[in-house]
mmCIF file of C-alpha atoms in Angstrom:
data_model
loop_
_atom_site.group_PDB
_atom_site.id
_atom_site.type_symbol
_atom_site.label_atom_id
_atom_site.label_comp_id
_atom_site.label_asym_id
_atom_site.label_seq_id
_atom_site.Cartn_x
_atom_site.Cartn_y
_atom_site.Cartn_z
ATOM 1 C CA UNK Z 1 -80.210 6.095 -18.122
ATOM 2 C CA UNK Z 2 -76.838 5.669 -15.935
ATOM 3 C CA UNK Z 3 -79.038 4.132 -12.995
ATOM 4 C CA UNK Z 4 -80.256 1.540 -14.782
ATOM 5 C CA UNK Z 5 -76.887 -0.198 -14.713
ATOM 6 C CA UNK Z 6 -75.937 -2.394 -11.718
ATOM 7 C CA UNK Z 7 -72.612 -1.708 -10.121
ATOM 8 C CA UNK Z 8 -70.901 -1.206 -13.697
ATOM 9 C CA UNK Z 9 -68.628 1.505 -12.731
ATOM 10 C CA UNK Z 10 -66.407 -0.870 -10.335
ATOM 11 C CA UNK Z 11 -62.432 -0.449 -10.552
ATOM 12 C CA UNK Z 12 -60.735 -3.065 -13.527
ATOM 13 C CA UNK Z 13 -59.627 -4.460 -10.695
ATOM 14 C CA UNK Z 14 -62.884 -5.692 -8.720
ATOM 15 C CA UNK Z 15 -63.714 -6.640 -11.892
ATOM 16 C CA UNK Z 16 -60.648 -9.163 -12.332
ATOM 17 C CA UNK Z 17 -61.348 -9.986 -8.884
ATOM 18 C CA UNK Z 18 -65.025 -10.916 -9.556
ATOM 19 C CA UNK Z 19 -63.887 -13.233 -12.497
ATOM 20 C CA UNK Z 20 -61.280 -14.768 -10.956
ATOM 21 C CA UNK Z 21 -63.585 -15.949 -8.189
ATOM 22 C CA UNK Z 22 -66.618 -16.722 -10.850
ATOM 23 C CA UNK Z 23 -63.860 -18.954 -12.769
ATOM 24 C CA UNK Z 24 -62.611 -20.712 -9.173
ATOM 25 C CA UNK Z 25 -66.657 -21.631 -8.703
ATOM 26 C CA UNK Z 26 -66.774 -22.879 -12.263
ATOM 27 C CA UNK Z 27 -63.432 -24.923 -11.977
ATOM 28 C CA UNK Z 28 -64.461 -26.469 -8.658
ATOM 29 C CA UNK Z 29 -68.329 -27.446 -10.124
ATOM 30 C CA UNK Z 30 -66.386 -29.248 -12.817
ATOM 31 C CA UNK Z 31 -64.354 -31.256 -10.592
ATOM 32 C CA UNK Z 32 -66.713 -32.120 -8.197
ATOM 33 C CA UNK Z 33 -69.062 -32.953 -11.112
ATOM 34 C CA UNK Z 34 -66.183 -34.930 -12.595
ATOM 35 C CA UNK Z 35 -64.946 -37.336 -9.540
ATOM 36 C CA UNK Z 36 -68.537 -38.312 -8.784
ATOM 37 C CA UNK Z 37 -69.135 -38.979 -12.868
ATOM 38 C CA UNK Z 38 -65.827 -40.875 -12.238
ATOM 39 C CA UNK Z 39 -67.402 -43.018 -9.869
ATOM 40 C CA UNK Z 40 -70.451 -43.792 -11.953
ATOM 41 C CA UNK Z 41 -68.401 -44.284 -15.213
ATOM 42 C CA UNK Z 42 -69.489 -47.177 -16.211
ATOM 43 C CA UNK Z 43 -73.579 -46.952 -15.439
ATOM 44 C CA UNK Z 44 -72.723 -43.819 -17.842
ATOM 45 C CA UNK Z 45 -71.005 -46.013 -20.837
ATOM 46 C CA UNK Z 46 -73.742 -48.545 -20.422
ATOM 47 C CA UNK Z 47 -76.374 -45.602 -21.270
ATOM 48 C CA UNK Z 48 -74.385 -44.547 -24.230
ATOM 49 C CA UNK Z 49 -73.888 -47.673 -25.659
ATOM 50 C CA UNK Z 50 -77.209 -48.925 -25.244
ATOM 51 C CA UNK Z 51 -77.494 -48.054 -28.884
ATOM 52 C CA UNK Z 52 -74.589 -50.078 -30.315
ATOM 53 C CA UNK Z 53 -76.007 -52.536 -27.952
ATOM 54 C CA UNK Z 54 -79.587 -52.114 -29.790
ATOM 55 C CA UNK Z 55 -77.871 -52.381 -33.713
ATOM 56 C CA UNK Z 56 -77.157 -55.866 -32.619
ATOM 57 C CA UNK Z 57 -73.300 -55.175 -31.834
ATOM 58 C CA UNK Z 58 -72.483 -57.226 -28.603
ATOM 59 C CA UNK Z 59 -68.781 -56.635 -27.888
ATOM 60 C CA UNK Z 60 -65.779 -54.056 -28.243
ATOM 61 C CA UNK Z 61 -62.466 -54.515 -27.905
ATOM 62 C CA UNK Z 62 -59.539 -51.696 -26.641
ATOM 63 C CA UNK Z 63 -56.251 -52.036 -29.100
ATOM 64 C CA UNK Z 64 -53.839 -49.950 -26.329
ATOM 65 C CA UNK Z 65 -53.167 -50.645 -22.785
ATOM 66 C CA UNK Z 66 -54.108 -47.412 -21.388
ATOM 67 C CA UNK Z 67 -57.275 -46.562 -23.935
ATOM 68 C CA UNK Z 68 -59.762 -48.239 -21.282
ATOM 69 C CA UNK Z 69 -58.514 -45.966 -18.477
ATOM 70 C CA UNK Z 70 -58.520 -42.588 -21.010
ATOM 71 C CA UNK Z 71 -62.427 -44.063 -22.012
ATOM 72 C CA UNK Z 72 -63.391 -43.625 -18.184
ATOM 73 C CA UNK Z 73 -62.156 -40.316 -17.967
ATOM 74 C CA UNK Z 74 -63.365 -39.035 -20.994
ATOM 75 C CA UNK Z 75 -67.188 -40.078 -20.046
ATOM 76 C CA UNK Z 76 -66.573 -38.760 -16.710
ATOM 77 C CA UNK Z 77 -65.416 -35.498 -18.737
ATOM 78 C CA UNK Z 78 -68.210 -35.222 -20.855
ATOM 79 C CA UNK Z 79 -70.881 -36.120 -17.969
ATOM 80 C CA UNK Z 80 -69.437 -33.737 -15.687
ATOM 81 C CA UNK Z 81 -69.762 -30.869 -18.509
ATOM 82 C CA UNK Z 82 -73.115 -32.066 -19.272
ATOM 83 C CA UNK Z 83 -74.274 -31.960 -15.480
ATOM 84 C CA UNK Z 84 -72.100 -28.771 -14.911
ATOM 85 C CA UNK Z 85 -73.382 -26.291 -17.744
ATOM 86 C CA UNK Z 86 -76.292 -24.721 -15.801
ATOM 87 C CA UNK Z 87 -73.849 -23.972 -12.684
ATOM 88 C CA UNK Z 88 -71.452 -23.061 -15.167
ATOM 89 C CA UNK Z 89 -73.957 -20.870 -17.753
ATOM 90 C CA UNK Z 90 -75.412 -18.751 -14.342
ATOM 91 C CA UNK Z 91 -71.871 -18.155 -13.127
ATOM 92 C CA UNK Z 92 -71.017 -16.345 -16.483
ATOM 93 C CA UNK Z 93 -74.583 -14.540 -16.399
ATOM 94 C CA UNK Z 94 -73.526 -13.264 -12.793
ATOM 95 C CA UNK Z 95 -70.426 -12.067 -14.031
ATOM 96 C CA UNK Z 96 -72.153 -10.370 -17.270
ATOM 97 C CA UNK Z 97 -75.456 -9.049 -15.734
ATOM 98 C CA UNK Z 98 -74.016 -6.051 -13.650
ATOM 99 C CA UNK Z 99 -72.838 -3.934 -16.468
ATOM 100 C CA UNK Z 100 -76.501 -4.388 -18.775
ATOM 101 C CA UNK Z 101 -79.048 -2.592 -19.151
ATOM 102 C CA UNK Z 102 -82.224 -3.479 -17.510
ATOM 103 C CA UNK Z 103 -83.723 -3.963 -20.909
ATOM 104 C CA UNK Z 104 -80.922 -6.093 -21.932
ATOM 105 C CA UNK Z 105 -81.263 -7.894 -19.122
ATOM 106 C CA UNK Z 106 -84.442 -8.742 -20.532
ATOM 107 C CA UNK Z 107 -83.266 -9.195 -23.949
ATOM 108 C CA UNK Z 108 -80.594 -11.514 -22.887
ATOM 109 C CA UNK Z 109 -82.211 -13.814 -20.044
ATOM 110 C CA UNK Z 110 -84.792 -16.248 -22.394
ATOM 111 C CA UNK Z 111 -81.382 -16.634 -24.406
ATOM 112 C CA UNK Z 112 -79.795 -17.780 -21.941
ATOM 113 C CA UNK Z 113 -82.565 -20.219 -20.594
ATOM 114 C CA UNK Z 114 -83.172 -21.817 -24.263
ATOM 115 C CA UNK Z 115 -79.760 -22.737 -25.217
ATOM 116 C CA UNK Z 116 -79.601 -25.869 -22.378
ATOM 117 C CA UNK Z 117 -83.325 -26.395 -23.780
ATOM 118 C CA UNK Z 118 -81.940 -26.323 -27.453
ATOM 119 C CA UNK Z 119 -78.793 -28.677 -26.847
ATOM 120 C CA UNK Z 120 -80.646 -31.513 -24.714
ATOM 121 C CA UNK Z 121 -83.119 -31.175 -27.990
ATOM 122 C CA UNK Z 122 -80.251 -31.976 -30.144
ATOM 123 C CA UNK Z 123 -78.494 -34.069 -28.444
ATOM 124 C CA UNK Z 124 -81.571 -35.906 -26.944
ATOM 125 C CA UNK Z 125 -82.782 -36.626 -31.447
ATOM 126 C CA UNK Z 126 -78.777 -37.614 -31.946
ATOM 127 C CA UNK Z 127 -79.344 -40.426 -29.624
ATOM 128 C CA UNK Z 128 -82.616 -42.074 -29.748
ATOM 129 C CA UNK Z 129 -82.932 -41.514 -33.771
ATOM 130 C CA UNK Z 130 -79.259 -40.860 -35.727
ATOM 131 C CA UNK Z 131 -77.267 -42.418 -33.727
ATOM 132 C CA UNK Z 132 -79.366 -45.935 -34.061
ATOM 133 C CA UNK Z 133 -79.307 -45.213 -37.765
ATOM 134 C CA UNK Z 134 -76.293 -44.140 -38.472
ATOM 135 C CA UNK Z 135 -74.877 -47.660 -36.576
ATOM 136 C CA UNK Z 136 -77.448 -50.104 -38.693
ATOM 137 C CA UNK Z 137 -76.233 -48.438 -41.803
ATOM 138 C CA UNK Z 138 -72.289 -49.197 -40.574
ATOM 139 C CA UNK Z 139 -72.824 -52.318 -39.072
ATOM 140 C CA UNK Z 140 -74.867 -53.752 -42.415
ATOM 141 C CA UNK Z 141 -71.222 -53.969 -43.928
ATOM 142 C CA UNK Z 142 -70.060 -57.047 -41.773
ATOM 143 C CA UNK Z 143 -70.595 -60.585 -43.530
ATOM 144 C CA UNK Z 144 -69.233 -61.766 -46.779
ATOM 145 C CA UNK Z 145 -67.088 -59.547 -48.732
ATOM 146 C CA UNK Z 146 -64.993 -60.777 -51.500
ATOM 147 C CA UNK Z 147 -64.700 -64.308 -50.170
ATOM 148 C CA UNK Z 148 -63.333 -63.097 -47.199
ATOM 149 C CA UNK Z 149 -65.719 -62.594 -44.005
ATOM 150 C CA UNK Z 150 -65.905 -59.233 -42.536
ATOM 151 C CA UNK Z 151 -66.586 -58.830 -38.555
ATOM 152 C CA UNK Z 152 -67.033 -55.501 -36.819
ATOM 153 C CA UNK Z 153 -64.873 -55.019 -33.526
ATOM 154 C CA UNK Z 154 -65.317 -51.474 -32.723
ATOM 155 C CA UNK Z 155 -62.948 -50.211 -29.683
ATOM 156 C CA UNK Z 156 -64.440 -48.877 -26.497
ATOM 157 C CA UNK Z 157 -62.194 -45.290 -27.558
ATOM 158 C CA UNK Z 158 -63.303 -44.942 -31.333
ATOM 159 C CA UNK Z 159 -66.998 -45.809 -30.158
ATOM 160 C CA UNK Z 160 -67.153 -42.914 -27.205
ATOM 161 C CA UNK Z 161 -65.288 -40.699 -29.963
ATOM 162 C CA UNK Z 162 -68.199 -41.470 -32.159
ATOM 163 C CA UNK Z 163 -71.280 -40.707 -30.034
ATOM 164 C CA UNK Z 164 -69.832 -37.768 -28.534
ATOM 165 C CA UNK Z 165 -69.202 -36.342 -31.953
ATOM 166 C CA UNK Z 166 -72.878 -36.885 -32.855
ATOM 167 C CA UNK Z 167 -74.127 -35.619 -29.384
ATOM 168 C CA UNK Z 168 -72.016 -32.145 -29.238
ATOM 169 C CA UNK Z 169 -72.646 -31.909 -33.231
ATOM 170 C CA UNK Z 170 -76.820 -31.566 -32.878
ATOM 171 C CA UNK Z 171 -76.523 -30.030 -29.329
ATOM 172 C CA UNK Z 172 -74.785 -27.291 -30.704
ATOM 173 C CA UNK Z 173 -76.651 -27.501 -34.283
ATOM 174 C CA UNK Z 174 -79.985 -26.943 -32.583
ATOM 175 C CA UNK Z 175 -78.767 -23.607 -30.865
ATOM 176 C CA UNK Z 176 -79.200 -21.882 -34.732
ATOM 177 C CA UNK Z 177 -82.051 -19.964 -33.642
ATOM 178 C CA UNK Z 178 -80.247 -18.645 -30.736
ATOM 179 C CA UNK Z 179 -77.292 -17.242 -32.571
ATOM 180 C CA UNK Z 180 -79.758 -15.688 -35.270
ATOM 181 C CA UNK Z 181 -82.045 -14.005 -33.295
ATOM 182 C CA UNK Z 182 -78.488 -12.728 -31.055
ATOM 183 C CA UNK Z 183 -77.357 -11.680 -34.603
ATOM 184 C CA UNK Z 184 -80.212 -10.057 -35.507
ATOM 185 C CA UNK Z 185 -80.749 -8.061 -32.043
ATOM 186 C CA UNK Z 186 -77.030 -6.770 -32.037
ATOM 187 C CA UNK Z 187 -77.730 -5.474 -35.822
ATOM 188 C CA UNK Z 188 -75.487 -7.578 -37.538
ATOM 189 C CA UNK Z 189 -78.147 -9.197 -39.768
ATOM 190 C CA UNK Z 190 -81.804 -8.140 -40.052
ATOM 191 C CA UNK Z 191 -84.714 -10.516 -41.062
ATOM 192 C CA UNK Z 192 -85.040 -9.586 -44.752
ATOM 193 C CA UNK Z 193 -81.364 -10.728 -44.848
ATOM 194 C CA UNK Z 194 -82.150 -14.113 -43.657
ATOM 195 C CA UNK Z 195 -85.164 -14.532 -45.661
ATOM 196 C CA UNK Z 196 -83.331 -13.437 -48.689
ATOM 197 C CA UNK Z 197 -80.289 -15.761 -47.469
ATOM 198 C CA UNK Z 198 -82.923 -18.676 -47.032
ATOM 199 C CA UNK Z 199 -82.035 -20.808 -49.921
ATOM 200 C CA UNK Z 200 -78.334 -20.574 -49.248
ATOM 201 C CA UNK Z 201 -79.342 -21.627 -45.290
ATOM 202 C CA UNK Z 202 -80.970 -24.878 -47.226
ATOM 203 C CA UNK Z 203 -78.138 -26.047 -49.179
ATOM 204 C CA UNK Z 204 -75.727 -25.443 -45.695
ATOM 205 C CA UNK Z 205 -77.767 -27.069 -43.825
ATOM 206 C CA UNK Z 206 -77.206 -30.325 -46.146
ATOM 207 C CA UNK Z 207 -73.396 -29.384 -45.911
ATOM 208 C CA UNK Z 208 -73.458 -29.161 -42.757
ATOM 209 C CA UNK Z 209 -75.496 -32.361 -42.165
ATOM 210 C CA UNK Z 210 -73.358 -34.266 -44.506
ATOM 211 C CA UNK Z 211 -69.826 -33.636 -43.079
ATOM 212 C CA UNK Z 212 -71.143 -34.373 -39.087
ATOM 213 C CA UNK Z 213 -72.937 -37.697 -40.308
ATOM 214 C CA UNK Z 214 -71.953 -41.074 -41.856
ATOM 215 C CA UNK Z 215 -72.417 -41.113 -45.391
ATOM 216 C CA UNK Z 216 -76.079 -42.468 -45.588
ATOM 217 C CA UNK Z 217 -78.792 -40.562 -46.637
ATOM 218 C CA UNK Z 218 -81.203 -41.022 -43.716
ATOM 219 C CA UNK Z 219 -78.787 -39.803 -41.453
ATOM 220 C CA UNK Z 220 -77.794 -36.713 -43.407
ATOM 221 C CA UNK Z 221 -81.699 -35.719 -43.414
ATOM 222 C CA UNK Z 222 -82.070 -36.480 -40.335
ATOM 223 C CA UNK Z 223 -79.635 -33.036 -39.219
ATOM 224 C CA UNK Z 224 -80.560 -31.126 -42.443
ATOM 225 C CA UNK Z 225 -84.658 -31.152 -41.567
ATOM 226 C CA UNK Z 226 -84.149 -30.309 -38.568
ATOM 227 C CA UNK Z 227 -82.039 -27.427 -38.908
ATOM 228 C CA UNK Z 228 -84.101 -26.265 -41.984
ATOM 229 C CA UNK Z 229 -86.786 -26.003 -39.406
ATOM 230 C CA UNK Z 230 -85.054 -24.312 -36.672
ATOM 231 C CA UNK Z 231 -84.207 -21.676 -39.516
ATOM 232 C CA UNK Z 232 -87.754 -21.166 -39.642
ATOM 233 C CA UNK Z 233 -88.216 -20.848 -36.062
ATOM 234 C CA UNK Z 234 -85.960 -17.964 -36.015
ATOM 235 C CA UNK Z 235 -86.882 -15.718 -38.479
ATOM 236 C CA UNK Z 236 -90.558 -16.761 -37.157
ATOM 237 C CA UNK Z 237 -88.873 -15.720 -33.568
ATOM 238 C CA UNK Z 238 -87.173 -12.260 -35.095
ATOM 239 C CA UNK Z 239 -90.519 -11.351 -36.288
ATOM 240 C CA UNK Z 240 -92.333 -11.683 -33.306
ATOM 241 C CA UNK Z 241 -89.425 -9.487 -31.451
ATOM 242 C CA UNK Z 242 -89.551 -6.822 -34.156
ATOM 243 C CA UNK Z 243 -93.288 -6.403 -33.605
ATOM 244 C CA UNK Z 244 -92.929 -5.797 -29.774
ATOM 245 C CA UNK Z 245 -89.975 -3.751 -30.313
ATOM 246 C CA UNK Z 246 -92.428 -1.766 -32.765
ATOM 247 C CA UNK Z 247 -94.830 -1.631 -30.391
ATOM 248 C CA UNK Z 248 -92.368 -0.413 -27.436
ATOM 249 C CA UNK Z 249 -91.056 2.301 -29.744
ATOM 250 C CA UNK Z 250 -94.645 3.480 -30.737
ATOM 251 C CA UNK Z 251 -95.702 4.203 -27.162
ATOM 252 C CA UNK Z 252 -92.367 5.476 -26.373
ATOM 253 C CA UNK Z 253 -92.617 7.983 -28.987
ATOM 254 C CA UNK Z 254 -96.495 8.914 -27.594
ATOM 255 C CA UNK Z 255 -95.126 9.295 -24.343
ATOM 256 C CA UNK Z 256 -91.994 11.632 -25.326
ATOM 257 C CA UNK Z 257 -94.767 13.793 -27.640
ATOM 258 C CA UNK Z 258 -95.456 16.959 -26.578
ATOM 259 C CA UNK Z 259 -99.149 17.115 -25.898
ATOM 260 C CA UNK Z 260 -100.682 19.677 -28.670
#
């Protein structure tokens, strides 16, 4: 069983070594990545505001000197994450990899590979449906209001602040099924547990939904379905796994039986 792992019996030291110089390749991706975001700042703004622009909202304002600079580098920031992650997701798997298993190897890798998957899903339904929503729900509140008329001048900083919370909220929403089945395969939970726990899941998913998203109900279902589903899809997932593993074990167990 020892040969199975790769190079796990290195010194403490080669293995500080290795992270520090996995950490220095991460560090450097992100500020690469960030100066040439910084440079396209504003073509990036002008994609996430398109859907401000779309509710009908045709100006914002900044209230403090500096906020406009601070707005640049934050979308730089964000972009340069966003760009960065698969760089920054193999450099960790290179550093992990060596002391696993073959099998956990296996285990591990489509884990890895669906969680970018996962996030751009979440992120990708927070933009082109929520976030629209969620902005012709706020924006219905300008006009008359007790004789007095109401106008909407979002700042540039509260606006970013605002689709980045929606963004990183479903990205990281829509990796449930990842951190289930994870659960479930290091033995913390098993599959009865979560079927069991199912109508608890329901009412936290609404929970959930209802403190990330603006008060409205469309927006608030439009998180809770979702995750509801991707419940689902896990314990759907878990099943599938405990099958093969059944399977694996069964002609393990063949092979390991003394012939009669």
């Amino acid at each position: 069983m020892s040969d199975e792992i790769d190079q796990s019996q290195a010194p403490l030291l080669d293995h500080l070594i290795e992270l520090r110089r996995r950490a220095l390749y991460c560090v450097l991706t992100l500020l690469i990545a960030f100066f040439v975001c910084y440079a396209f700042a504003e073509e990036i703004f002008a994609f996430l505001v398109q859907p401000l622009v779309a509710a009908g909202q045709k100006r914002v304002i900044f209230t403090q000197l500096f906020e406009a600079f601070f707005v640049r580098v934050k979308v730089a920031l964000f972009a340069a994450l966003m760009i960065s992650f698969p760089v920054l997701a193999n450099q960790l798997w290179q550093f992990v990899a060596p002391g696993l298993y073959r099998a956990e190897k296996r285990a591990l890798f489509p884990f890895i590979l669906a969680t970018p998957v996962l996030f751009i899903a979440g992120a990708s339904l927070a933009y082109f449906v929520t976030i629209p929503v969620a902005l012709t729900f706020l924006l219905s509140f300008q006009g008359n209001f007790g004789g007095i008329e109401q106008e909407a001048l979002p700042s540039v900083g509260n606006y970013l602040s605002f689709v980045m919370q929606f963004l990183f909220a479903f990205g990281i929403s829509f990796l449930l099924p990842v951190l289930l089945m994870l659960l479930e395969r290091a033995g913390i939970v098993t599959r009865q547990q979560l079927v069991s726990a199912r109508r608890y899941a329901i009412v936290a998913a609404f929970g959930l939904a209802a403190v990330l998203t603006p008060p409205d109900i469309g927006s608030q279902f439009l998180l809770a379905i979702p995750l509801i589903l991707l419940y689902e899809l896990a314990l759907i997932g878990i099943w599938f796994t405990e099958r093969k593993r059944a399977k694996v074990s069964d002609v393990t167990d063949a092979i390991e039986k003394p012939a009669e």
